[in-house]
PDB file of C-alpha atoms in Angstrom:
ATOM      1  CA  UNK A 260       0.000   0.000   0.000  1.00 66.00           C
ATOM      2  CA  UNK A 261       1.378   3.253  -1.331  1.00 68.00           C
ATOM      3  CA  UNK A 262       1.625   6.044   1.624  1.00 71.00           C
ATOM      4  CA  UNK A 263       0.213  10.000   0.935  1.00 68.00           C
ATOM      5  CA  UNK A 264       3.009  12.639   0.645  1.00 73.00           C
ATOM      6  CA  UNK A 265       2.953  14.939   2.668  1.00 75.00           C
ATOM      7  CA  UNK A 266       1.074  16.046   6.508  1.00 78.00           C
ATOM      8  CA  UNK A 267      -1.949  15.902   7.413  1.00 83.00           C
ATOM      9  CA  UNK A 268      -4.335  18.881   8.806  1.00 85.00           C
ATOM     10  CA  UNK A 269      -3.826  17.839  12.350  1.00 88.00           C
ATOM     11  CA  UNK A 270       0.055  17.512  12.055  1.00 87.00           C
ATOM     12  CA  UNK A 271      -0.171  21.261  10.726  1.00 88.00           C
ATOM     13  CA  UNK A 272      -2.310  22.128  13.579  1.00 92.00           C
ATOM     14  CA  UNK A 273      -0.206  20.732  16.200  1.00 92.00           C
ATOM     15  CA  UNK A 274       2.771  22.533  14.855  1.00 91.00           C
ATOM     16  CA  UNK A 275       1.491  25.594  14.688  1.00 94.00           C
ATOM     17  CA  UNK A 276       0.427  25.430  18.079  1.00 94.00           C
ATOM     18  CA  UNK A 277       3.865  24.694  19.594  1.00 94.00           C
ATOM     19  CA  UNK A 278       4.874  27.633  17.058  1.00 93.00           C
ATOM     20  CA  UNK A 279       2.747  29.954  18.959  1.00 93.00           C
ATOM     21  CA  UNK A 280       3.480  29.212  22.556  1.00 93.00           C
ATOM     22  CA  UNK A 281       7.146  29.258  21.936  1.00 93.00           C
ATOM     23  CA  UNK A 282       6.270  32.822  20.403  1.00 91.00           C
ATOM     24  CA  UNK A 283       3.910  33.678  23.547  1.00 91.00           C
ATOM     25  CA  UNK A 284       7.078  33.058  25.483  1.00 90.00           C
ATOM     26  CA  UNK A 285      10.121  34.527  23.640  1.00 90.00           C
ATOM     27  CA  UNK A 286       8.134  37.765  23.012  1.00 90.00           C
ATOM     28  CA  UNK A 287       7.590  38.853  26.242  1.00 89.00           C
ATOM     29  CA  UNK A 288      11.207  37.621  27.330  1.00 90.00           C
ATOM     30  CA  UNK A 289      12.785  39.706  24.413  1.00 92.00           C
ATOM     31  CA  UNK A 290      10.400  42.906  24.908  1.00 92.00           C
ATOM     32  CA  UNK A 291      11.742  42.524  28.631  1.00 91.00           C
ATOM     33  CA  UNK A 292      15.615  42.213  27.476  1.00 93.00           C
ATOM     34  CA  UNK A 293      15.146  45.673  25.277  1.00 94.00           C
ATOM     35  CA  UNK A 294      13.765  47.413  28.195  1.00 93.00           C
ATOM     36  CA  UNK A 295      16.513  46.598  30.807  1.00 94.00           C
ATOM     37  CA  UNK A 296      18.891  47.580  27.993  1.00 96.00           C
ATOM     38  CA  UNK A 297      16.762  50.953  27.693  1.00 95.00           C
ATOM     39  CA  UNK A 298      17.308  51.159  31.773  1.00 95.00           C
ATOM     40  CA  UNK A 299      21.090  50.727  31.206  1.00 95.00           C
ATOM     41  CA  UNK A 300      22.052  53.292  28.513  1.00 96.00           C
ATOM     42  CA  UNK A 301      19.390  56.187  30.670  1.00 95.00           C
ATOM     43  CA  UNK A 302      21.575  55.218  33.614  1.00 96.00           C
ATOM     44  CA  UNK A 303      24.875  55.643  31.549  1.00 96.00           C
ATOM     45  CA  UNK A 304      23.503  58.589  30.125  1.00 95.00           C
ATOM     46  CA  UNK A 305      22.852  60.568  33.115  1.00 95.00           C
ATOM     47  CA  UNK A 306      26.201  59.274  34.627  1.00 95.00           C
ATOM     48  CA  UNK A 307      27.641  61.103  31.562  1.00 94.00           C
ATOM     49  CA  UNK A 308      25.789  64.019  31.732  1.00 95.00           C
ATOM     50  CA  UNK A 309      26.434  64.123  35.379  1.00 95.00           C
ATOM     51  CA  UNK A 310      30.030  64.695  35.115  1.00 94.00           C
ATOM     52  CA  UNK A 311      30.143  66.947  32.434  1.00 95.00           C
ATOM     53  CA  UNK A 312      27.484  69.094  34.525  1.00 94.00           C
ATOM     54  CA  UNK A 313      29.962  68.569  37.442  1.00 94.00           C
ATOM     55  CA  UNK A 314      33.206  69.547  35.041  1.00 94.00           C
ATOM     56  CA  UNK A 315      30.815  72.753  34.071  1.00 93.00           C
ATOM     57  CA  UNK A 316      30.845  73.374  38.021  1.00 93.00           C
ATOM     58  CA  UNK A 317      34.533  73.347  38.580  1.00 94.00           C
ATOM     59  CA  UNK A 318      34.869  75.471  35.558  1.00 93.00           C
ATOM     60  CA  UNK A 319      32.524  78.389  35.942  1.00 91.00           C
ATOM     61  CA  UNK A 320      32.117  77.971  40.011  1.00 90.00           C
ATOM     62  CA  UNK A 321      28.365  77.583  39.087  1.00 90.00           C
ATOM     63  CA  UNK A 322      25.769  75.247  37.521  1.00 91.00           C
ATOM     64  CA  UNK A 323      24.368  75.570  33.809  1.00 91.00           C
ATOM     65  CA  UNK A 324      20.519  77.300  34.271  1.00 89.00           C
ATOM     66  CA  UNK A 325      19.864  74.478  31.704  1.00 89.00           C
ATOM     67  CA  UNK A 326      21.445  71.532  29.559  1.00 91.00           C
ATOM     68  CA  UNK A 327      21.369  73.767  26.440  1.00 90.00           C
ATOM     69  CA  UNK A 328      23.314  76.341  28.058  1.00 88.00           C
ATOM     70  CA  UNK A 329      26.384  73.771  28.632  1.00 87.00           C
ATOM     71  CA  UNK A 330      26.036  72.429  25.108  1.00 89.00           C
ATOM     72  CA  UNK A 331      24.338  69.420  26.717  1.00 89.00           C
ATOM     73  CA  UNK A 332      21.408  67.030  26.573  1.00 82.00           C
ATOM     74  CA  UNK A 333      20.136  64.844  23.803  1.00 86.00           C
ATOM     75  CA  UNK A 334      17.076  62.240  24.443  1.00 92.00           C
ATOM     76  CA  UNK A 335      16.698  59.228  26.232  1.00 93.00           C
ATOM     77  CA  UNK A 336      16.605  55.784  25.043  1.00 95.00           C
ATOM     78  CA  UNK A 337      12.338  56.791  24.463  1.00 94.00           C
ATOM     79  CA  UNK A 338      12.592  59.321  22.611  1.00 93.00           C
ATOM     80  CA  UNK A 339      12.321  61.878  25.187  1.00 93.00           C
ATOM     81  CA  UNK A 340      14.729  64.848  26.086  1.00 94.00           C
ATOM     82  CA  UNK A 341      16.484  64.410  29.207  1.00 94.00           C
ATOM     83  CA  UNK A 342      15.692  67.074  31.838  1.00 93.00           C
ATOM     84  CA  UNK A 343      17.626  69.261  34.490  1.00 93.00           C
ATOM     85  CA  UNK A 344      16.687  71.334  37.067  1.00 90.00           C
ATOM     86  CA  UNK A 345      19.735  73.718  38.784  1.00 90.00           C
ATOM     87  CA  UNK A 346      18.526  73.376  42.321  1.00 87.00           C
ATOM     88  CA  UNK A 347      17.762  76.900  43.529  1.00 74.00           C
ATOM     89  CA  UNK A 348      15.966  79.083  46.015  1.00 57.00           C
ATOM     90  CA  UNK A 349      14.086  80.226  43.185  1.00 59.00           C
ATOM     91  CA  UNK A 350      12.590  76.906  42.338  1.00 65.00           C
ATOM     92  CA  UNK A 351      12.353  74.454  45.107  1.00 68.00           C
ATOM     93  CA  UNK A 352       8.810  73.521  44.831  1.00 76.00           C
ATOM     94  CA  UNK A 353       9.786  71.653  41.249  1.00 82.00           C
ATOM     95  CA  UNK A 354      12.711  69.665  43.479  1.00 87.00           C
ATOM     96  CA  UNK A 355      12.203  66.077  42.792  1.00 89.00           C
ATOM     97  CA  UNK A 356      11.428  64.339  46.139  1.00 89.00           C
ATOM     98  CA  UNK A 357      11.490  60.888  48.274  1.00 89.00           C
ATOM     99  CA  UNK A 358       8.405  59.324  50.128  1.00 87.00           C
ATOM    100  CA  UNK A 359       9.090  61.937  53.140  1.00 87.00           C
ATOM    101  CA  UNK A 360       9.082  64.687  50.842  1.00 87.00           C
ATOM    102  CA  UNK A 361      12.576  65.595  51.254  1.00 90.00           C
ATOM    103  CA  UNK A 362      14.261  66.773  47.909  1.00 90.00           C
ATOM    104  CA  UNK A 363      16.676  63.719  46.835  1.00 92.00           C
ATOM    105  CA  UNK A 364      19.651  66.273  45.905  1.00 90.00           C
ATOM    106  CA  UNK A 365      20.841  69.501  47.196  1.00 88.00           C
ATOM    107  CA  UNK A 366      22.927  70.324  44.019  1.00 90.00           C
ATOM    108  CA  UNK A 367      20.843  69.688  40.617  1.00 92.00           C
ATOM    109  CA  UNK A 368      18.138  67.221  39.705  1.00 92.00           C
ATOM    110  CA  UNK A 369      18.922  65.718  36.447  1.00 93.00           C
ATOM    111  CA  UNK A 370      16.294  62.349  34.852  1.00 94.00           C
ATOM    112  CA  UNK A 371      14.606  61.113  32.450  1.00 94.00           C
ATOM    113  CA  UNK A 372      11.053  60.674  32.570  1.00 92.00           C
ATOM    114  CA  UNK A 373      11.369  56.745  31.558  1.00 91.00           C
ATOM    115  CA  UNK A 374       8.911  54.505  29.322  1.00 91.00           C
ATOM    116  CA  UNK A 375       5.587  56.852  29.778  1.00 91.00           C
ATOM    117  CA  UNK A 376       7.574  59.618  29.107  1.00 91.00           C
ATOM    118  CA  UNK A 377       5.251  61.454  32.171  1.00 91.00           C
ATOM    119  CA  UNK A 378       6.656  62.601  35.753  1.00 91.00           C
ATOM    120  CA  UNK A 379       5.901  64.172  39.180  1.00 90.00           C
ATOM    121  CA  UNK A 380       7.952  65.968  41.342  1.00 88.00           C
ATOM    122  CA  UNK A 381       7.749  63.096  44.267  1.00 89.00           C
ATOM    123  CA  UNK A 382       9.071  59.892  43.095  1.00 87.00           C
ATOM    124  CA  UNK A 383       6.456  57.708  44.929  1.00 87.00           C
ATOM    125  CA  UNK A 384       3.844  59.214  42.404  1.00 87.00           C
ATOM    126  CA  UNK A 385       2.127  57.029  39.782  1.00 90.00           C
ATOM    127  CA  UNK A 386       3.757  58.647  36.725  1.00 91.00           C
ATOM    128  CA  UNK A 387       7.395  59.342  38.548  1.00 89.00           C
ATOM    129  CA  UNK A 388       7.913  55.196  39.394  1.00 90.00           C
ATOM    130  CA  UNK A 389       9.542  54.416  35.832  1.00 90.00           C
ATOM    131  CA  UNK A 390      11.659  57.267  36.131  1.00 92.00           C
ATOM    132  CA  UNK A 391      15.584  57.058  36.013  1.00 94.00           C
ATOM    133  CA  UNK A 392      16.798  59.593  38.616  1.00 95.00           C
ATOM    134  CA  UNK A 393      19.781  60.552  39.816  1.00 94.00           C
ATOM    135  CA  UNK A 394      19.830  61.352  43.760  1.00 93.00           C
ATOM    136  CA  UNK A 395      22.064  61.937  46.695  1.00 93.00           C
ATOM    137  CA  UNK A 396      24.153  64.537  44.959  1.00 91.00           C
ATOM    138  CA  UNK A 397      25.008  61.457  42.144  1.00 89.00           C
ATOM    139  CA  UNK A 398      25.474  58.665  44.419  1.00 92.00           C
ATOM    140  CA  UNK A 399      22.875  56.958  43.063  1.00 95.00           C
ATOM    141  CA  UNK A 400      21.449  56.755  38.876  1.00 95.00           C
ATOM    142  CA  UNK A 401      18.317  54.488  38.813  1.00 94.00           C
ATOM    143  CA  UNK A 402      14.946  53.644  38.456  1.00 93.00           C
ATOM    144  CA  UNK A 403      12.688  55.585  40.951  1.00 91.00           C
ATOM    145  CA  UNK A 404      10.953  53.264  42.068  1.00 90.00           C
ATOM    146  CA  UNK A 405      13.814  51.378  43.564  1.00 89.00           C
ATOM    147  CA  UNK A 406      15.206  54.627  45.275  1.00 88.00           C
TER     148      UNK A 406
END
């Protein structure tokens, strides 16, 4: 007896059903990789930025008013522009702050606004958690929520 060429309807079926749960799984698990990797270059970024803010310093006894004004800034891995804030008398009510509302660095606030691209001044809030911050005076460049 002379066997058909070929698969049958159910063999197709069953391999495109393992085809899609190994996709279900890698997909999430690669979306998950990018982002870390996102995370990462933010944090290098604002390290970078950081010390050519604090070279600025050392220079002109003084911090930039803004990034432009040093010849700084560029956008983060999202798209979005990085921000800075000189810490002042004249603006301590946009401060970034902790849980117990004290402002996280006496010197200059410098982030990015992470995935959502949206912020708040305390880094508890809703929109501030994805954040990448940089706190205690540069002692620490990471994700808000973790601070």
């Amino acid at each position: 007896m002379r066997r058909p060429l070929g698969f049958t309807l159910v063999e197709l079926m069953v391999a495109l059903v393992i085809s899609a749960l190994l996709l279900s799984i890698a997909v999430p698990s690669y979306q998950g990789i990018i982002e870390r990797l996102r995370i990462g270059r933010a944090i290098d970024d604002i390290h970078a930025l950081s010390l050519q803010i604090e070279r600025w310093h050392t220079n002109t006894f003084d911090y930039p008013d803004t990034l432009a004004v040093a010849g700084l800034g560029g956008t983060d891995p999202w798209g979005n522009p990085y921000r800075y804030l000189k810490i002042s008398t004249a603006n301590t009510g946009q401060v970034r702050r902790d849980r117990n509302l004290r402002p996280i660095n006496s010197d200059f606030d410098l982030y990015s606004a992470g995935k959502d691209g949206l912020t708040q001044t305390q880094l508890q809030g809703q929109k501030a958690r994805d954040d990448i911050v940089r706190a205690n005076n540069g002692s620490y460049v990471g994700i808000a929520k973790d601070y």
